[in-house]
PDB file of C-alpha atoms and ligand atoms in Angstrom:
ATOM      1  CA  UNK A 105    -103.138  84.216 164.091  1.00 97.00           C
ATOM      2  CA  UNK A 106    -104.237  86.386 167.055  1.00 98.00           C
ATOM      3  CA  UNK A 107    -103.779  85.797 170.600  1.00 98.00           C
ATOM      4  CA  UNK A 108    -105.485  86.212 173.547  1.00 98.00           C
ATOM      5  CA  UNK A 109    -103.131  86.859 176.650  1.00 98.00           C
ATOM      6  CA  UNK A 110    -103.745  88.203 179.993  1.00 96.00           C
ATOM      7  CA  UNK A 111    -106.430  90.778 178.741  1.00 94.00           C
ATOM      8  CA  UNK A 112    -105.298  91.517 175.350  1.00 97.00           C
ATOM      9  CA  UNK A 113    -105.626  90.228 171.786  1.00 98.00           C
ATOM     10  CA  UNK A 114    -101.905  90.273 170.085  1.00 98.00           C
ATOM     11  CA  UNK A 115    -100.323  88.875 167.193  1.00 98.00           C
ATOM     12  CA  UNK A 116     -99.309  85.190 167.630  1.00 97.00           C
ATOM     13  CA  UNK A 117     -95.607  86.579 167.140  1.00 97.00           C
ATOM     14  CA  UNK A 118     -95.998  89.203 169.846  1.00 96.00           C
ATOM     15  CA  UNK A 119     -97.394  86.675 172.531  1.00 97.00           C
ATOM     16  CA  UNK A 120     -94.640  86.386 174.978  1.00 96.00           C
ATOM     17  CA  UNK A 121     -94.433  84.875 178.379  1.00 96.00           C
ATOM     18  CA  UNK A 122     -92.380  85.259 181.405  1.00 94.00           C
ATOM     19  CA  UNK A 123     -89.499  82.657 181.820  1.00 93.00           C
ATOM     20  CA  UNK A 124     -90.265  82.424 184.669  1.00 92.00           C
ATOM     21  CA  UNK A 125     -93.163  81.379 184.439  1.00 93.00           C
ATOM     22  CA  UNK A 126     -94.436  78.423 186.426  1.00 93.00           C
ATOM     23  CA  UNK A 127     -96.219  76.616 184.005  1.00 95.00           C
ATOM     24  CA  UNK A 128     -93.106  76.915 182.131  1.00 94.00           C
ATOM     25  CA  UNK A 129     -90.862  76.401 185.205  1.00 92.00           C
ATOM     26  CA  UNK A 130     -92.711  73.415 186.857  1.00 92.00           C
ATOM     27  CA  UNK A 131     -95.977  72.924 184.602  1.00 94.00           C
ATOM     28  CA  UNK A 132     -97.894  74.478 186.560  1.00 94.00           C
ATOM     29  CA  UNK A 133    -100.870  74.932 185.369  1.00 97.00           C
ATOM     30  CA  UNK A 134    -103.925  73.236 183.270  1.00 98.00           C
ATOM     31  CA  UNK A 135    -105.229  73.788 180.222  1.00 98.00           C
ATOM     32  CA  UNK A 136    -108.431  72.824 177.969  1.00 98.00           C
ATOM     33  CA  UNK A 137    -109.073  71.920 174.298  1.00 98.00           C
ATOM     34  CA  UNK A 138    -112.654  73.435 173.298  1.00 98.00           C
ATOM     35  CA  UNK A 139    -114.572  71.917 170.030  1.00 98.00           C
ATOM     36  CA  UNK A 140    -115.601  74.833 167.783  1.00 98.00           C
ATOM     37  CA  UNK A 141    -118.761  73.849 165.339  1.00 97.00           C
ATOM     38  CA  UNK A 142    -119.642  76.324 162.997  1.00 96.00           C
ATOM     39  CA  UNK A 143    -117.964  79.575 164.808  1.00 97.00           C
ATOM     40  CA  UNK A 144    -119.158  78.494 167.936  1.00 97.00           C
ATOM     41  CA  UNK A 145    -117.460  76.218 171.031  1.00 98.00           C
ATOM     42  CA  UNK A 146    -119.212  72.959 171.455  1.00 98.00           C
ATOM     43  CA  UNK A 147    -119.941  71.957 175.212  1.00 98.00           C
ATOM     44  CA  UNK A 148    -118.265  75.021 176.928  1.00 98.00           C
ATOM     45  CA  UNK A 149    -119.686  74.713 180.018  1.00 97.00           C
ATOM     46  CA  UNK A 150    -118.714  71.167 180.479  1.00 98.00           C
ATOM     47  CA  UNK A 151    -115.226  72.606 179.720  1.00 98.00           C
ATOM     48  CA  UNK A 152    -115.452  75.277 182.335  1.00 98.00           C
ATOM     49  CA  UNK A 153    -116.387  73.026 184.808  1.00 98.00           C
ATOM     50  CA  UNK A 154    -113.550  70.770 184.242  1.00 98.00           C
ATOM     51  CA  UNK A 155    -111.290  73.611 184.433  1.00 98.00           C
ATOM     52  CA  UNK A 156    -112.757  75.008 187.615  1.00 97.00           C
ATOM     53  CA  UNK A 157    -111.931  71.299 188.907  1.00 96.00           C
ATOM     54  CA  UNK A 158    -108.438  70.901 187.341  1.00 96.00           C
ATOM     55  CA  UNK A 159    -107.886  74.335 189.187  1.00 96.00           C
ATOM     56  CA  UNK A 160    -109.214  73.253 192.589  1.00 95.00           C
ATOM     57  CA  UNK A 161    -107.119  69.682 192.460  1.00 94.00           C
ATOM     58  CA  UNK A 162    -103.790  71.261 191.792  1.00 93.00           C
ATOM     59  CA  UNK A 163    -104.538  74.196 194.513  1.00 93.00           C
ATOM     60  CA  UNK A 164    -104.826  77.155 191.898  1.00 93.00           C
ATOM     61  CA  UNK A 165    -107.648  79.882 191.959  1.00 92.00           C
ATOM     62  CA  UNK A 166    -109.538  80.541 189.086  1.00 92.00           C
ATOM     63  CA  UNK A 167    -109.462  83.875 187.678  1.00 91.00           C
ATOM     64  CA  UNK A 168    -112.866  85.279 187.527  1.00 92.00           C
ATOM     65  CA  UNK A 169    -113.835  86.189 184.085  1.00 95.00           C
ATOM     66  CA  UNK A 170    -116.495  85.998 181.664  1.00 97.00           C
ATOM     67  CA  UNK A 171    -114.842  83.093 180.063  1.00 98.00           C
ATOM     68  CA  UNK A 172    -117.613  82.759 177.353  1.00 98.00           C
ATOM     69  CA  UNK A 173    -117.376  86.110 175.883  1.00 98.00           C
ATOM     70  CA  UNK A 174    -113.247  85.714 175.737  1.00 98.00           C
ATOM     71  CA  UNK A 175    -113.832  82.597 173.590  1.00 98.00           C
ATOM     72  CA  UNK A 176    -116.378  84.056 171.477  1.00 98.00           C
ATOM     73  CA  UNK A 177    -113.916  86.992 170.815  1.00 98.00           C
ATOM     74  CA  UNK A 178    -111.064  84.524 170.147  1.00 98.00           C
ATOM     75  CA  UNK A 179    -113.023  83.167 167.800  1.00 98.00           C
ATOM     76  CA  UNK A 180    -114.382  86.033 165.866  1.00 98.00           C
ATOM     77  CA  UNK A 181    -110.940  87.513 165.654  1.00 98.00           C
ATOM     78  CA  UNK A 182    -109.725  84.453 164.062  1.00 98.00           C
ATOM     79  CA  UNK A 183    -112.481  83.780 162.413  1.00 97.00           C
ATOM     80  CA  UNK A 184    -112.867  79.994 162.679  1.00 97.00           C
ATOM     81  CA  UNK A 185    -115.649  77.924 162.087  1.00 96.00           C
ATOM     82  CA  UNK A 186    -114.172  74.470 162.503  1.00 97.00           C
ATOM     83  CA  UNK A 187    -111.418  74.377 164.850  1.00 98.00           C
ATOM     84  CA  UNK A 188    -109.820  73.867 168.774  1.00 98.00           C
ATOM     85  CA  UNK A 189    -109.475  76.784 170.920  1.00 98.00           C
ATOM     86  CA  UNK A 190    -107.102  76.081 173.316  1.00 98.00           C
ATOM     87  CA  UNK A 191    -107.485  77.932 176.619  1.00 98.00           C
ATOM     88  CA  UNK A 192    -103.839  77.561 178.905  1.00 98.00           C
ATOM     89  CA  UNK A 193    -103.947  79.065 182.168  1.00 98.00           C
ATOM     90  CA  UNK A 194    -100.561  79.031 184.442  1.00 97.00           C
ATOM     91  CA  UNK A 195     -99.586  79.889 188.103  1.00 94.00           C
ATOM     92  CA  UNK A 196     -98.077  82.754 186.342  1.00 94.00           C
ATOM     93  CA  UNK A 197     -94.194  84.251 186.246  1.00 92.00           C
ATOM     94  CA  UNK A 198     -92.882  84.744 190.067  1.00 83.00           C
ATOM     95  CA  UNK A 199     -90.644  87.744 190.206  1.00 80.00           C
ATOM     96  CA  UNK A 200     -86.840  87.391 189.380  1.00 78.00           C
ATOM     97  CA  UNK A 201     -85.180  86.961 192.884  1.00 77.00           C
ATOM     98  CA  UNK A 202     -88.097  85.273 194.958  1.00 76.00           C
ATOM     99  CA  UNK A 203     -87.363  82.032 196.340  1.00 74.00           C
ATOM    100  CA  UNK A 204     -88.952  78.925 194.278  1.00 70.00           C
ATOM    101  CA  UNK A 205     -91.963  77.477 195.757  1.00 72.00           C
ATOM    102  CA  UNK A 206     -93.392  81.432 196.344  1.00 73.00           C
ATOM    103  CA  UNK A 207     -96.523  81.594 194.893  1.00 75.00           C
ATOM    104  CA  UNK A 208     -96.275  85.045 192.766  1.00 71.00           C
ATOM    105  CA  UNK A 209     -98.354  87.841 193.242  1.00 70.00           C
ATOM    106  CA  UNK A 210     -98.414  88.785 189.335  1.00 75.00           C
ATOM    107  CA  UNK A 211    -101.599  86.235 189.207  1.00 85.00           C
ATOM    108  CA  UNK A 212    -102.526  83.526 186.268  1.00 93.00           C
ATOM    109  CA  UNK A 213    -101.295  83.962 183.047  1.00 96.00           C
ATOM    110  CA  UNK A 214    -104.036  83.225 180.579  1.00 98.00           C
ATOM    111  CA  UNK A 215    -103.680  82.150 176.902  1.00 98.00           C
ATOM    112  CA  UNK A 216    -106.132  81.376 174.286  1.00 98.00           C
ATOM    113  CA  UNK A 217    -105.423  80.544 171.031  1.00 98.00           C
ATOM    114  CA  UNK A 218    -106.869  78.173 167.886  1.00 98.00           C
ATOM    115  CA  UNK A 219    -105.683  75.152 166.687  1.00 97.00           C
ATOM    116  CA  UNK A 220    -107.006  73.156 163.615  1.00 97.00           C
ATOM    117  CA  UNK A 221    -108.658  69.752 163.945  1.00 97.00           C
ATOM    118  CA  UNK A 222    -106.443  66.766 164.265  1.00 96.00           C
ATOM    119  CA  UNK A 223    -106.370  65.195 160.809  1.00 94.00           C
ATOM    120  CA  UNK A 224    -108.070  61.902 159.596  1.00 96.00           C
ATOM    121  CA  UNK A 225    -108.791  60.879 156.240  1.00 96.00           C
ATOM    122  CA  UNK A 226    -111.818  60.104 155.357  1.00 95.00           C
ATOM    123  CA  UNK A 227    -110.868  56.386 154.935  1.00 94.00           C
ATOM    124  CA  UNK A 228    -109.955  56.445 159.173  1.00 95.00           C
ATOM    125  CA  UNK A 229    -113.146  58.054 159.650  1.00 94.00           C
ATOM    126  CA  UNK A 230    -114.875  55.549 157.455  1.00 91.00           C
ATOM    127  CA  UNK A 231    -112.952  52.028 158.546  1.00 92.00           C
ATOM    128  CA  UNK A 232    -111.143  53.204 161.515  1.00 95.00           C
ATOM    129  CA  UNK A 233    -107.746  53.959 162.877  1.00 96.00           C
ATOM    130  CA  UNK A 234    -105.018  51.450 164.214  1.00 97.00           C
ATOM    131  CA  UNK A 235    -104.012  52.084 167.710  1.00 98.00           C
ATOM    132  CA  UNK A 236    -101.209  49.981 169.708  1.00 98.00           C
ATOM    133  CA  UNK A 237    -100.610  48.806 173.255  1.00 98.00           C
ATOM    134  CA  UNK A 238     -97.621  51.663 174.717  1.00 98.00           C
ATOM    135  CA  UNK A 239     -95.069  51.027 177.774  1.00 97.00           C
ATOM    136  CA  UNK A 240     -96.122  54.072 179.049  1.00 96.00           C
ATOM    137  CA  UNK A 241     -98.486  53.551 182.011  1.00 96.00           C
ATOM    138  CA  UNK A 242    -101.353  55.963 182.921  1.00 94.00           C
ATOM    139  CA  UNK A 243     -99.928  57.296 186.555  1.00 89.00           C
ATOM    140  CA  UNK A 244    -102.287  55.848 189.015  1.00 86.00           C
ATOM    141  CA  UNK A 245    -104.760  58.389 191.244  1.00 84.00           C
ATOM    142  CA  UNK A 246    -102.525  58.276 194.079  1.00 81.00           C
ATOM    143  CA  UNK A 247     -99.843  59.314 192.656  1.00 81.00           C
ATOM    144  CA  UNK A 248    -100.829  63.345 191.425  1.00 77.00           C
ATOM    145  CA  UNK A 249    -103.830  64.803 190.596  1.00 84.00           C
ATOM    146  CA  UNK A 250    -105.122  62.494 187.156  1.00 82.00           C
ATOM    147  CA  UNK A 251    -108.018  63.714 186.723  1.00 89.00           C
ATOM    148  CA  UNK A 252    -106.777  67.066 186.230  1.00 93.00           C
ATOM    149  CA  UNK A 253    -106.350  68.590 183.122  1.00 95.00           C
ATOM    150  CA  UNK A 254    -102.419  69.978 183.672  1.00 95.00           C
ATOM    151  CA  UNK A 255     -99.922  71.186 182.265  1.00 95.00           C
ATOM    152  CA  UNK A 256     -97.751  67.708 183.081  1.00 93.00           C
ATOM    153  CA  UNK A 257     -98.715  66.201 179.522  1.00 93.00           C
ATOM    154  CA  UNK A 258     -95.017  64.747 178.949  1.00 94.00           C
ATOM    155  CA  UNK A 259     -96.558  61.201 179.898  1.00 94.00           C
ATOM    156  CA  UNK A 260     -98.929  61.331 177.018  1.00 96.00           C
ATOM    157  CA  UNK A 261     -96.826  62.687 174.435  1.00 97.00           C
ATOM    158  CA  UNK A 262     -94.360  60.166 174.939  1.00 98.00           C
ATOM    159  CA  UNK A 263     -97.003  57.553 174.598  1.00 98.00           C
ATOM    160  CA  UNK A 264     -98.208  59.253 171.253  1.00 98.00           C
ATOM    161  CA  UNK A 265     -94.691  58.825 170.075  1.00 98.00           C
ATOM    162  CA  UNK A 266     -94.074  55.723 170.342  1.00 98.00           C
ATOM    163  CA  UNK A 267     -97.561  55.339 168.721  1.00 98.00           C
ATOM    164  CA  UNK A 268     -96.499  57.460 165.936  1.00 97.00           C
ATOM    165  CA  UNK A 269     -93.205  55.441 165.778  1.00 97.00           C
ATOM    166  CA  UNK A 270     -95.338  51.793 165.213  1.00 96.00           C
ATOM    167  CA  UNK A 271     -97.560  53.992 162.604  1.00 97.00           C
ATOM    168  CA  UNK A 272    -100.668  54.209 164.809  1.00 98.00           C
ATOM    169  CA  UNK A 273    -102.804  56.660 165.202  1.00 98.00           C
ATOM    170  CA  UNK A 274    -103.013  56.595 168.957  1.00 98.00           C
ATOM    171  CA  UNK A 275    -101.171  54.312 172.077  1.00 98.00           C
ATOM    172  CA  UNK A 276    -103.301  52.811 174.478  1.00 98.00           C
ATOM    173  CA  UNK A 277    -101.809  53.128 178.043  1.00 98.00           C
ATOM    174  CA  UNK A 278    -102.904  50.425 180.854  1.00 98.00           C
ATOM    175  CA  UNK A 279    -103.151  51.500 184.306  1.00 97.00           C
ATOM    176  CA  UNK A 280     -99.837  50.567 186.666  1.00 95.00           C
ATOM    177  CA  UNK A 281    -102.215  47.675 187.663  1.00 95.00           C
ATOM    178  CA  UNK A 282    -102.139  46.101 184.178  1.00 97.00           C
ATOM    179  CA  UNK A 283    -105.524  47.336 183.405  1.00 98.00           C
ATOM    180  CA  UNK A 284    -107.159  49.398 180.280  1.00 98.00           C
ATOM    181  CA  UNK A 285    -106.887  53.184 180.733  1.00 98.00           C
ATOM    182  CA  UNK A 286    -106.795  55.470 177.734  1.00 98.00           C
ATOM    183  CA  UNK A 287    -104.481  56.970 174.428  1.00 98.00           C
ATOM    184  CA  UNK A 288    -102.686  59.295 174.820  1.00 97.00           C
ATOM    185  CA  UNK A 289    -105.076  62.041 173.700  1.00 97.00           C
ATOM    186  CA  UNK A 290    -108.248  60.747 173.976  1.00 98.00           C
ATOM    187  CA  UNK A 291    -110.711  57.895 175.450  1.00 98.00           C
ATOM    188  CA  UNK A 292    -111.445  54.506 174.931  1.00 98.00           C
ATOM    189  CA  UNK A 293    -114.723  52.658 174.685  1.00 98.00           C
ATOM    190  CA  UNK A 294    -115.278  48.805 173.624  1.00 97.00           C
ATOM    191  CA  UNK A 295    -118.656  47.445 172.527  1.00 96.00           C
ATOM    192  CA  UNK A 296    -120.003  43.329 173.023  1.00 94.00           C
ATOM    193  CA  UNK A 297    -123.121  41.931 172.714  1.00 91.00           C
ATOM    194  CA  UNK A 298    -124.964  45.404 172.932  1.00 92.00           C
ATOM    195  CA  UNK A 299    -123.049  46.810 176.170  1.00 96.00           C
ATOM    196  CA  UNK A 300    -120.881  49.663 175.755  1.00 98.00           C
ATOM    197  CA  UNK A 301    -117.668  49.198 178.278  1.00 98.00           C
ATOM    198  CA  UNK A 302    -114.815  52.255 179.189  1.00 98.00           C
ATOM    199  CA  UNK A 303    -112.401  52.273 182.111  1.00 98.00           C
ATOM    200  CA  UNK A 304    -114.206  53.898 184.917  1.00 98.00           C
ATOM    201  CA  UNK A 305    -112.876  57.119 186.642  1.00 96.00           C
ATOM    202  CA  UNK A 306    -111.086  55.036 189.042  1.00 95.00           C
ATOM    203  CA  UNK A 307    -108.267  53.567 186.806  1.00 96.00           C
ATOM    204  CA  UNK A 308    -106.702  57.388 186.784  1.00 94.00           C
ATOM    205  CA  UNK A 309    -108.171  58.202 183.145  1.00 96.00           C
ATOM    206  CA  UNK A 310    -109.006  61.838 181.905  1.00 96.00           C
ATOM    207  CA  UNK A 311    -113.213  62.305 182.760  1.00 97.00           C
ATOM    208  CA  UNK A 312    -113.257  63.505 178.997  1.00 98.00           C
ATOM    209  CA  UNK A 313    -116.631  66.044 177.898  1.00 98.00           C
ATOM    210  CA  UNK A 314    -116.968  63.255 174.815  1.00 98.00           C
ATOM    211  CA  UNK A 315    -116.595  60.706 177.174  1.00 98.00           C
ATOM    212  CA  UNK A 316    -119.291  62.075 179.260  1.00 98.00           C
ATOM    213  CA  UNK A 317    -121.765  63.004 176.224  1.00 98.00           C
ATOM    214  CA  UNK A 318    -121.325  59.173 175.245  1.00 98.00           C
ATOM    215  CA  UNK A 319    -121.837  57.883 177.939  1.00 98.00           C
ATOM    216  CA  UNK A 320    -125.546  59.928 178.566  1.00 98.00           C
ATOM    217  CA  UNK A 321    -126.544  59.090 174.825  1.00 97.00           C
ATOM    218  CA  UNK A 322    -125.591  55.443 174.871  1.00 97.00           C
ATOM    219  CA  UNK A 323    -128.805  54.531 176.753  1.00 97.00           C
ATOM    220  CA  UNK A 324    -131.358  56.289 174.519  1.00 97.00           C
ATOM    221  CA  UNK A 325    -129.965  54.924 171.472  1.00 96.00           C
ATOM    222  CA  UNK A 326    -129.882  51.087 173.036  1.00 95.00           C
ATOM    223  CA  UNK A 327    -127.224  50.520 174.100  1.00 96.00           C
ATOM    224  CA  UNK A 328    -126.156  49.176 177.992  1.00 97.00           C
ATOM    225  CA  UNK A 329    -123.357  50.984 179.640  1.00 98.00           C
ATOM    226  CA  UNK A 330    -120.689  49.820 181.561  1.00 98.00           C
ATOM    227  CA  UNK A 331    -117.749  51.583 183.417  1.00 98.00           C
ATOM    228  CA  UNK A 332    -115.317  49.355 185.588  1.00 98.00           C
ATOM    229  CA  UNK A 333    -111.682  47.608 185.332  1.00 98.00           C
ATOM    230  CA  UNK A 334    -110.709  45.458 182.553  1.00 98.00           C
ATOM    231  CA  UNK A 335    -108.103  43.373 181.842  1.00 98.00           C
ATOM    232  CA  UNK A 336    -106.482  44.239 178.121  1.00 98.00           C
ATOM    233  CA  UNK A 337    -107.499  40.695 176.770  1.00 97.00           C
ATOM    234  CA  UNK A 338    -111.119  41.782 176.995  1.00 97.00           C
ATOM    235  CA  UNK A 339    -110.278  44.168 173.851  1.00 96.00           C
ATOM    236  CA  UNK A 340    -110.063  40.774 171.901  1.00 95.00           C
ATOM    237  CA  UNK A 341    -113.369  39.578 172.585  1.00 94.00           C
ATOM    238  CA  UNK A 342    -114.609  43.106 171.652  1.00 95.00           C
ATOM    239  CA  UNK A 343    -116.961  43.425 168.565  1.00 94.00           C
ATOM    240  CA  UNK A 344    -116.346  46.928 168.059  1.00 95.00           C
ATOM    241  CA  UNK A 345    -113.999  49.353 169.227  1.00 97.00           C
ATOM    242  CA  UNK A 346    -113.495  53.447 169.267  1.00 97.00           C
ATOM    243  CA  UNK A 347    -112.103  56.690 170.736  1.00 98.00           C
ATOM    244  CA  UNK A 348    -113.567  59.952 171.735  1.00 98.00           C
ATOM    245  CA  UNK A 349    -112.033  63.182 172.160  1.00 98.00           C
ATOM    246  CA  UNK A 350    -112.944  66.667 171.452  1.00 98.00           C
ATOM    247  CA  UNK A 351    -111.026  67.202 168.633  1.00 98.00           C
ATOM    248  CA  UNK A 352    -111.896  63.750 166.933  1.00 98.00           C
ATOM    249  CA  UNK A 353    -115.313  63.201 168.083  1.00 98.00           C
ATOM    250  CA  UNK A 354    -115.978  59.597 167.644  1.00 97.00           C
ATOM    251  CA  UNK A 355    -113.383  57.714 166.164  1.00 97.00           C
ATOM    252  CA  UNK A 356    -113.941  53.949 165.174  1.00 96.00           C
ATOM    253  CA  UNK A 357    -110.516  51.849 165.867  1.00 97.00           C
ATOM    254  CA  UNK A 358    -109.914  49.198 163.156  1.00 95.00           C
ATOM    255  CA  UNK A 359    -107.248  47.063 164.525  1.00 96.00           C
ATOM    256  CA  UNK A 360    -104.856  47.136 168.009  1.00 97.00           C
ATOM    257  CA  UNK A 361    -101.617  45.921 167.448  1.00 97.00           C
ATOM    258  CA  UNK A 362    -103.223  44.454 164.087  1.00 95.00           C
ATOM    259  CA  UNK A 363    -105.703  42.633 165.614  1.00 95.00           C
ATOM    260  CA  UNK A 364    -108.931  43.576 163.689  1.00 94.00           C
ATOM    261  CA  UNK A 365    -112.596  44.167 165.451  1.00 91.00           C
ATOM    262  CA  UNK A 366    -115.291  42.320 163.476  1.00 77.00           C
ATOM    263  CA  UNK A 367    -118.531  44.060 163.335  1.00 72.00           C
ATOM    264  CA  UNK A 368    -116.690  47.422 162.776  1.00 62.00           C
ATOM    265  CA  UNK A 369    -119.010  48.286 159.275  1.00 61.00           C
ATOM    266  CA  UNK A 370    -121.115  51.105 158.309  1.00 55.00           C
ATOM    267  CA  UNK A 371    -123.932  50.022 160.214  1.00 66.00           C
ATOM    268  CA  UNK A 372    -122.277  49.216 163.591  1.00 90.00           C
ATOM    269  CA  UNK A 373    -123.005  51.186 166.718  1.00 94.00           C
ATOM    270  CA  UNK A 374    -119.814  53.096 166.272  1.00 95.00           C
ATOM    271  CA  UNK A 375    -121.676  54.704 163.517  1.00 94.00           C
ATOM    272  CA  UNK A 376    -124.715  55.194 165.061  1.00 95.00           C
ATOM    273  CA  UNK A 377    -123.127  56.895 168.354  1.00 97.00           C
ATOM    274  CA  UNK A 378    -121.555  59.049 165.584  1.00 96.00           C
ATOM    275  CA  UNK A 379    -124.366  60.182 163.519  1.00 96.00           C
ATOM    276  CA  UNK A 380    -126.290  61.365 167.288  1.00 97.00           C
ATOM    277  CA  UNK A 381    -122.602  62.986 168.100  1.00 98.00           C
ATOM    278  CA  UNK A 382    -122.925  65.070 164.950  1.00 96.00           C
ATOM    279  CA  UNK A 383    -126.144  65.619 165.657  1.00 97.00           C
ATOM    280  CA  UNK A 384    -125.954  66.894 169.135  1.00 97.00           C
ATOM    281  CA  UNK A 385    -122.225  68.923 167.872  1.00 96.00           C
ATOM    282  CA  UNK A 386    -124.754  71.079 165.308  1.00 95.00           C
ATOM    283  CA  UNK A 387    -127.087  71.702 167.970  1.00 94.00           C
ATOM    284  CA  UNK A 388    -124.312  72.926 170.261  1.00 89.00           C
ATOM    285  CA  UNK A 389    -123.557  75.677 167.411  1.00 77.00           C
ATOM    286  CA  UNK A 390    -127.355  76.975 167.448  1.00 73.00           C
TER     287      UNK A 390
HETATM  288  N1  PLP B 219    -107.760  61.607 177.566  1.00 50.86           N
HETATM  289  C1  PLP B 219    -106.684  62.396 177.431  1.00 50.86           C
HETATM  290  C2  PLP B 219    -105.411  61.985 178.063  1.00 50.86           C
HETATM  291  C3  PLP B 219    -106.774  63.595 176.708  1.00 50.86           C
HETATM  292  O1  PLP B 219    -105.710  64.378 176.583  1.00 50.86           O
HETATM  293  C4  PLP B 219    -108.006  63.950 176.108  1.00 50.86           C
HETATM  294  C5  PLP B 219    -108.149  65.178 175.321  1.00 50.86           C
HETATM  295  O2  PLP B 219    -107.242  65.887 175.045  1.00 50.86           O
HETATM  296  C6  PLP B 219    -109.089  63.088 176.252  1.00 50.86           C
HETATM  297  C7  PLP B 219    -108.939  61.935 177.000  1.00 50.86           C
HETATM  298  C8  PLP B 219    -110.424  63.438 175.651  1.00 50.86           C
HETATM  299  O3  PLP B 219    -111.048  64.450 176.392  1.00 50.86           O
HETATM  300  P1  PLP B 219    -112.137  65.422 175.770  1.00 50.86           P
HETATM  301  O4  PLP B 219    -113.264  64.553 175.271  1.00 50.86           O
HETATM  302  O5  PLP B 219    -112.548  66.284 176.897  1.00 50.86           O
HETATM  303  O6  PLP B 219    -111.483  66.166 174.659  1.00 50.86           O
END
């Protein structure tokens, strides 16, 4: 595998950082996980944009760079079709000696690399996944910058664990309020009576690009929209269920905590939203 870092494309085994690094030191940092369709990334700008803001809410410049072109070479090099590109940029290494909190001079360390797809069978594509209820909370706005894309992802991996521990294929984390968030990885929409529903920006939740393309499509295919606070029994009353992320797309959810959704079939909205995600993922690549 070939890496990009800091200007240079280098074997994946000669791709070293700093320890001292900040990301490393203090996660520092933020990072984004690009779709690639067909050899080419899937919604970049949307991606950019987020990163520009991740930058700007945890006080760190962006490096100016044609950002576009050092994907596209990423790609090639690898040659990928269907894949992630990951794109990790840090506060960089300070040098040996300086005190802590000094911002270093050595500027942002930048990494890009690609990852493969999560994997789901065709069955969880098909049916759905099962996802459970986690104790891990979603940190509420107040308390750091959520919406920010950063390197601070401890919160969610432990929630995926203990996911991965009950054999689901995500944990859903409420808000500290007792209210629905998101998994660990990815977003969380609900469907009744032909409203879509997800937690609105405001319970601390990750403004996902899939979220966002859902949410614009929804209308012209039908379908109501809703974004606010809900409570987690609403889930039960829920006729269909599903989660959206870059690297899974649309994802139908089968059961939480066993509990199944009814109208989950092959011709539920789930699979329609899907079938105009595809549709607008190929159209990405041309
Ligand atoms: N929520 C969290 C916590 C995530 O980590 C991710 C993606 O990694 C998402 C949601 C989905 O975001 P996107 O659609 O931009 O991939």
């Amino acid at each position: 595998m070939w890496v990009y870092l800091n200007d240079r494309i280098v074997q994946a085994n000669r791709a070293r950082v700093s320890v001292f690094d900040r990301g490393y030191l203090y996660g520092e940092g933020v990072f984004e996980t690009v779709r690639i369709h067909d050899g080419r990334p899937a919604w970049l700008e949307r991606h950019l944009a987020r990163l520009a803001d991740s930058c700007r809410q945890i006080r760190m410049p962006v490096p100016e760079k044609n950002w576009p072109a050092i994907v596209q070479r990423v790609i090639d090099k690898n040659r990928v079709d269907h894949a992630l590109i990951r794109l990790t940029l840090s506060r960089g290494p300070a040098s040996p000696g300086t005190r802590e909190f000094t911002i270093p001079d050595a500027g942002p360390t930048v990494v890009l690399f690609p990852r493969p797809l999560p994997h789901v069978t065709r069955s969880q594509r098909r049916k759905g996944v099962g996802i459970t209820f986690v104790t891990v909370r979603r940190p509420s706005l107040r308390s750091y910058a959520a919406h920010a894309k950063t390197l601070n992802y401890l919160n969610n991996l432990l929630a995926k664990r203990e996911a991965e521990e009950r054999s689901a294929f995500e944990g859903l984390m409420l808000t500290t309020g007792g209210h629905l968030a998101e998994c660990s990885m990815s977003n969380l929409f609900f469907i009744r009576d032909k409203t879509l529903y997800t937690p609105s920006l405001a319970c601390g939740v990750l403004p996902g690009i899939t979220r966002g393309v859902v949410l614009e499509m929804a209308p012209t295919l039908g379908l109501q929209t809703r974004e606010g606070r809900y409570r987690p029994e609403v889930l039960y009353e829920a006729d269909e269920c599903f989660l959206t992320s870059s690297g899974v797309g649309i994802l139908p959810v089968a059961t939480i905590d066993g509990h199944p959704f009814p109208k989950q079939t092959s011709r539920s909205w789930v699979a329609t939203l899907h079938t105009r995600y595809e549709h607008l993922l190929r159209a990405q690549s041309r």
